[in-house]
Amino acid sequence: MAGIKATTTLKLDDGLKDRIKRLAEARQRTPHWIMREAIADYVQREEAREAFQREAMDSWRSFRETGEHLTGTEVDAWLAGWGTEDEAEAPACHE
């Protein structure tokens, strides 16, 4: 629902409120801005964590179904070439 603003009430203890207020003053921002940024950062971090976990589970399922993989040694050798003249495409997975 882009463009629609919702009001949400947060119950914060006095100590946290004071910390947010001090930080907002130091950053020359409003406490509201600090809280919005903190929530946005948290949500972005958690979404990235969820995406990583989904990708890991998808990879695990694919491995169980096909048996295709790379060994740690193969990955280490490939990564060692990154940023050098020996940089190469990712090695092909195998059984």
Tab-separated table of C-alpha atoms in Angstrom:
chain	number	residue	atom	x	y	z
A	1	MET	CA	0.000	0.000	0.000
A	2	ALA	CA	2.458	2.559	-1.209
A	3	GLY	CA	1.783	6.103	-0.164
A	4	ILE	CA	-0.397	5.157	2.791
A	5	LYS	CA	1.080	6.076	6.134
A	6	ALA	CA	0.122	4.074	9.180
A	7	THR	CA	0.556	5.153	12.744
A	8	THR	CA	2.138	2.631	15.066
A	9	THR	CA	2.630	3.034	18.762
A	10	LEU	CA	5.772	1.695	20.402
A	11	LYS	CA	6.080	1.267	24.136
A	12	LEU	CA	9.650	1.990	25.155
A	13	ASP	CA	11.106	2.094	28.635
A	14	ASP	CA	12.354	5.460	29.842
A	15	GLY	CA	16.008	4.454	29.595
A	16	LEU	CA	15.716	3.558	25.928
A	17	LYS	CA	13.699	6.694	25.204
A	18	ASP	CA	16.451	8.795	26.764
A	19	ARG	CA	19.138	7.000	24.749
A	20	ILE	CA	17.219	7.569	21.513
A	21	LYS	CA	16.693	11.218	22.388
A	22	ARG	CA	20.412	11.752	23.132
A	23	LEU	CA	21.420	10.006	19.916
A	24	ALA	CA	18.916	12.041	17.908
A	25	GLU	CA	20.276	15.269	19.358
A	26	ALA	CA	23.861	14.205	18.615
A	27	ARG	CA	22.932	13.367	15.014
A	28	GLN	CA	20.740	16.444	14.645
A	29	ARG	CA	17.783	14.225	13.794
A	30	THR	CA	14.444	13.587	15.418
A	31	PRO	CA	13.852	10.590	17.672
A	32	HIS	CA	11.244	9.497	15.116
A	33	TRP	CA	13.889	9.466	12.361
A	34	ILE	CA	16.283	7.424	14.558
A	35	MET	CA	13.577	4.844	15.297
A	36	ARG	CA	12.500	4.568	11.648
A	37	GLU	CA	16.102	4.067	10.540
A	38	ALA	CA	16.713	1.476	13.243
A	39	ILE	CA	13.608	-0.484	12.270
A	40	ALA	CA	14.412	-0.256	8.548
A	41	ASP	CA	17.981	-1.491	9.181
A	42	TYR	CA	16.697	-4.380	11.308
A	43	VAL	CA	14.089	-5.426	8.727
A	44	GLN	CA	16.643	-5.262	5.887
A	45	ARG	CA	19.118	-7.376	7.883
A	46	GLU	CA	16.469	-9.965	8.779
A	47	GLU	CA	15.195	-10.140	5.183
A	48	ALA	CA	18.764	-10.795	4.020
A	49	ARG	CA	19.132	-13.509	6.678
A	50	GLU	CA	15.882	-15.134	5.530
A	51	ALA	CA	16.991	-15.017	1.888
A	52	PHE	CA	20.338	-16.591	2.833
A	53	GLN	CA	18.591	-19.378	4.739
A	54	ARG	CA	16.198	-20.044	1.831
A	55	GLU	CA	19.125	-20.172	-0.598
A	56	ALA	CA	21.025	-22.547	1.692
A	57	MET	CA	18.006	-24.845	1.998
A	58	ASP	CA	17.453	-24.749	-1.777
A	59	SER	CA	21.116	-25.662	-2.298
A	60	TRP	CA	20.860	-28.506	0.220
A	61	ARG	CA	17.730	-29.861	-1.496
A	62	SER	CA	19.462	-29.651	-4.879
A	63	PHE	CA	22.494	-31.507	-3.538
A	64	ARG	CA	20.311	-34.256	-2.041
A	65	GLU	CA	18.461	-34.640	-5.350
A	66	THR	CA	21.428	-34.494	-7.749
A	67	GLY	CA	24.557	-35.119	-5.686
A	68	GLU	CA	26.262	-32.292	-7.567
A	69	HIS	CA	28.709	-30.275	-5.491
A	70	LEU	CA	32.116	-28.632	-5.259
A	71	THR	CA	34.696	-29.596	-2.677
A	72	GLY	CA	36.130	-27.075	-0.250
A	73	THR	CA	39.494	-27.421	-1.980
A	74	GLU	CA	37.933	-26.608	-5.362
A	75	VAL	CA	36.190	-23.533	-3.970
A	76	ASP	CA	39.339	-22.371	-2.141
A	77	ALA	CA	41.402	-22.671	-5.345
A	78	TRP	CA	38.770	-20.740	-7.312
A	79	LEU	CA	38.508	-17.968	-4.711
A	80	ALA	CA	42.317	-17.669	-4.463
A	81	GLY	CA	42.313	-16.487	-8.073
A	82	TRP	CA	39.834	-13.658	-7.501
A	83	GLY	CA	41.349	-10.271	-8.319
A	84	THR	CA	44.407	-11.810	-9.948
A	85	GLU	CA	45.446	-12.650	-13.505
A	86	ASP	CA	44.381	-16.226	-12.716
A	87	GLU	CA	40.767	-15.237	-12.028
A	88	ALA	CA	38.448	-17.782	-13.630
A	89	GLU	CA	34.764	-18.629	-13.928
A	90	ALA	CA	33.284	-20.727	-11.137
A	91	PRO	CA	34.142	-24.400	-11.540
A	92	ALA	CA	31.365	-26.719	-12.691
A	93	CYS	CA	29.641	-28.798	-10.061
A	94	HIS	CA	30.088	-32.585	-10.246
A	95	GLU	CA	28.849	-35.712	-8.519
